[in-house]
Amino acid sequence: YHEVPGWNHLEITVDGPTAIYRLNGAVVNEVTHMEVWDEAKERYVPLTSGKILLQAEGAVVTYRNISITPLPPAES
């Protein structure tokens, strides 16, 4: 656990099909190959849009100071 008493800082970085979750600076989860089924193409395609959902399973949680910041352009 990387939780601290009081407010914690959660940072979620999503870059293409990968998401990295940092709690108070420590990586606590990573998701790769995020895809969604495309009925028209009959195959999985990269997940590039949708809702952002935050939840805590089995616990009361309060969020504050939420912001969305674009990643800087990749260096070529």
C-alpha atoms as an extended CHARMM CRD file, in Angstrom:
* protein
*
        76  EXT
         1         1  TYR       CA              0.0000000000        0.0000000000        0.0000000000  PROA      1               0.0000000000
         2         2  HSD       CA              1.1410000000        3.4940000000       -0.8280000000  PROA      2               0.0000000000
         3         3  GLU       CA             -1.7870000000        5.2800000000        0.7940000000  PROA      3               0.0000000000
         4         4  VAL       CA             -1.2180000000        7.9770000000        3.3610000000  PROA      4               0.0000000000
         5         5  PRO       CA             -3.6800000000        9.3480000000        5.9340000000  PROA      5               0.0000000000
         6         6  GLY       CA             -5.8360000000       12.1420000000        4.5240000000  PROA      6               0.0000000000
         7         7  TRP       CA             -5.7310000000       13.0380000000        0.8360000000  PROA      7               0.0000000000
         8         8  ASN       CA             -3.7030000000       10.9180000000       -1.5850000000  PROA      8               0.0000000000
         9         9  HSD       CA             -2.4150000000       11.8730000000       -5.0350000000  PROA      9               0.0000000000
        10        10  LEU       CA             -3.4640000000        9.5950000000       -7.9070000000  PROA      10              0.0000000000
        11        11  GLU       CA             -1.9950000000       10.1770000000      -11.3580000000  PROA      11              0.0000000000
        12        12  ILE       CA             -3.2380000000        8.2050000000      -14.3540000000  PROA      12              0.0000000000
        13        13  THR       CA             -1.1900000000        8.5150000000      -17.5470000000  PROA      13              0.0000000000
        14        14  VAL       CA             -2.8250000000        7.1770000000      -20.7090000000  PROA      14              0.0000000000
        15        15  ASP       CA             -0.7000000000        6.9920000000      -23.8540000000  PROA      15              0.0000000000
        16        16  GLY       CA             -2.2750000000        5.0820000000      -26.7190000000  PROA      16              0.0000000000
        17        17  PRO       CA             -3.3280000000        1.6070000000      -25.5330000000  PROA      17              0.0000000000
        18        18  THR       CA             -1.4240000000        1.8570000000      -22.2240000000  PROA      18              0.0000000000
        19        19  ALA       CA             -2.4480000000        3.3350000000      -18.8640000000  PROA      19              0.0000000000
        20        20  ILE       CA             -0.1700000000        3.6780000000      -15.8340000000  PROA      20              0.0000000000
        21        21  TYR       CA             -1.5880000000        4.3800000000      -12.3680000000  PROA      21              0.0000000000
        22        22  ARG       CA              0.6120000000        6.0720000000       -9.7590000000  PROA      22              0.0000000000
        23        23  LEU       CA             -0.4950000000        6.4990000000       -6.1570000000  PROA      23              0.0000000000
        24        24  ASN       CA              1.6170000000        9.0610000000       -4.3130000000  PROA      24              0.0000000000
        25        25  GLY       CA              4.3490000000        8.5910000000       -6.9390000000  PROA      25              0.0000000000
        26        26  ALA       CA              4.4950000000        4.7670000000       -6.8430000000  PROA      26              0.0000000000
        27        27  VAL       CA              3.2350000000        2.6860000000       -9.7940000000  PROA      27              0.0000000000
        28        28  VAL       CA              0.3760000000        0.5610000000       -8.4610000000  PROA      28              0.0000000000
        29        29  ASN       CA             -1.1810000000       -0.6800000000      -11.7100000000  PROA      29              0.0000000000
        30        30  GLU       CA             -0.5390000000       -0.7650000000      -15.4510000000  PROA      30              0.0000000000
        31        31  VAL       CA             -2.9110000000       -1.6710000000      -18.2660000000  PROA      31              0.0000000000
        32        32  THR       CA             -1.6450000000       -2.5100000000      -21.7500000000  PROA      32              0.0000000000
        33        33  HSD       CA             -3.2810000000       -3.3430000000      -25.0770000000  PROA      33              0.0000000000
        34        34  MET       CA             -6.5610000000       -1.5560000000      -24.3000000000  PROA      34              0.0000000000
        35        35  GLU       CA             -8.8970000000       -2.5160000000      -27.1410000000  PROA      35              0.0000000000
        36        36  VAL       CA            -12.5950000000       -2.5440000000      -27.9460000000  PROA      36              0.0000000000
        37        37  TRP       CA            -14.5630000000       -4.8520000000      -30.2580000000  PROA      37              0.0000000000
        38        38  ASP       CA            -15.5170000000       -3.1550000000      -33.5550000000  PROA      38              0.0000000000
        39        39  GLU       CA            -18.6630000000       -4.8150000000      -34.9470000000  PROA      39              0.0000000000
        40        40  ALA       CA            -18.1730000000       -3.3560000000      -38.4490000000  PROA      40              0.0000000000
        41        41  LYS       CA            -14.5700000000       -4.5550000000      -38.7340000000  PROA      41              0.0000000000
        42        42  GLU       CA            -15.2470000000       -7.7520000000      -36.7680000000  PROA      42              0.0000000000
        43        43  ARG       CA            -12.0240000000       -7.3700000000      -34.8120000000  PROA      43              0.0000000000
        44        44  TYR       CA            -10.5600000000       -5.5960000000      -31.8300000000  PROA      44              0.0000000000
        45        45  VAL       CA             -9.2750000000       -2.0600000000      -32.4390000000  PROA      45              0.0000000000
        46        46  PRO       CA             -7.3200000000        0.3050000000      -30.1540000000  PROA      46              0.0000000000
        47        47  LEU       CA             -9.4390000000        2.1120000000      -27.5720000000  PROA      47              0.0000000000
        48        48  THR       CA             -9.0130000000        5.8040000000      -28.4130000000  PROA      48              0.0000000000
        49        49  SER       CA            -12.0240000000        7.4950000000      -26.8190000000  PROA      49              0.0000000000
        50        50  GLY       CA            -14.6450000000        7.0280000000      -24.1550000000  PROA      50              0.0000000000
        51        51  LYS       CA            -15.5160000000        7.9310000000      -20.5910000000  PROA      51              0.0000000000
        52        52  ILE       CA            -13.0970000000        8.2230000000      -17.7090000000  PROA      52              0.0000000000
        53        53  LEU       CA            -14.4700000000        6.4340000000      -14.6590000000  PROA      53              0.0000000000
        54        54  LEU       CA            -13.0070000000        6.5160000000      -11.1620000000  PROA      54              0.0000000000
        55        55  GLN       CA            -14.2030000000        4.1020000000       -8.5110000000  PROA      55              0.0000000000
        56        56  ALA       CA            -13.1610000000        2.3650000000       -5.3340000000  PROA      56              0.0000000000
        57        57  GLU       CA            -14.5610000000       -1.0990000000       -4.7880000000  PROA      57              0.0000000000
        58        58  GLY       CA            -16.2720000000       -1.5830000000       -1.4580000000  PROA      58              0.0000000000
        59        59  ALA       CA            -15.2240000000        1.7720000000        0.0040000000  PROA      59              0.0000000000
        60        60  VAL       CA            -16.4300000000        5.3320000000        0.2550000000  PROA      60              0.0000000000
        61        61  VAL       CA            -14.1530000000        7.6290000000       -1.7180000000  PROA      61              0.0000000000
        62        62  THR       CA            -14.1020000000       11.3730000000       -2.3540000000  PROA      62              0.0000000000
        63        63  TYR       CA            -12.2770000000       13.0870000000       -5.2200000000  PROA      63              0.0000000000
        64        64  ARG       CA            -11.1320000000       16.6910000000       -5.5170000000  PROA      64              0.0000000000
        65        65  ASN       CA             -8.8870000000       18.7990000000       -7.7500000000  PROA      65              0.0000000000
        66        66  ILE       CA             -9.3290000000       16.5950000000      -10.8180000000  PROA      66              0.0000000000
        67        67  SER       CA             -7.6700000000       17.8110000000      -14.0140000000  PROA      67              0.0000000000
        68        68  ILE       CA             -7.0040000000       16.4000000000      -17.4730000000  PROA      68              0.0000000000
        69        69  THR       CA             -3.7420000000       17.4600000000      -19.0850000000  PROA      69              0.0000000000
        70        70  PRO       CA             -2.6460000000       16.4910000000      -22.6250000000  PROA      70              0.0000000000
        71        71  LEU       CA              0.6780000000       14.6790000000      -22.9000000000  PROA      71              0.0000000000
        72        72  PRO       CA              3.4620000000       16.6280000000      -24.6080000000  PROA      72              0.0000000000
        73        73  PRO       CA              4.0760000000       15.6860000000      -28.2650000000  PROA      73              0.0000000000
        74        74  ALA       CA              6.3450000000       12.6890000000      -28.7410000000  PROA      74              0.0000000000
        75        75  GLU       CA              9.8770000000       13.4830000000      -29.8700000000  PROA      75              0.0000000000
        76        76  SER       CA             10.6860000000       12.2410000000      -33.3530000000  PROA      76              0.0000000000
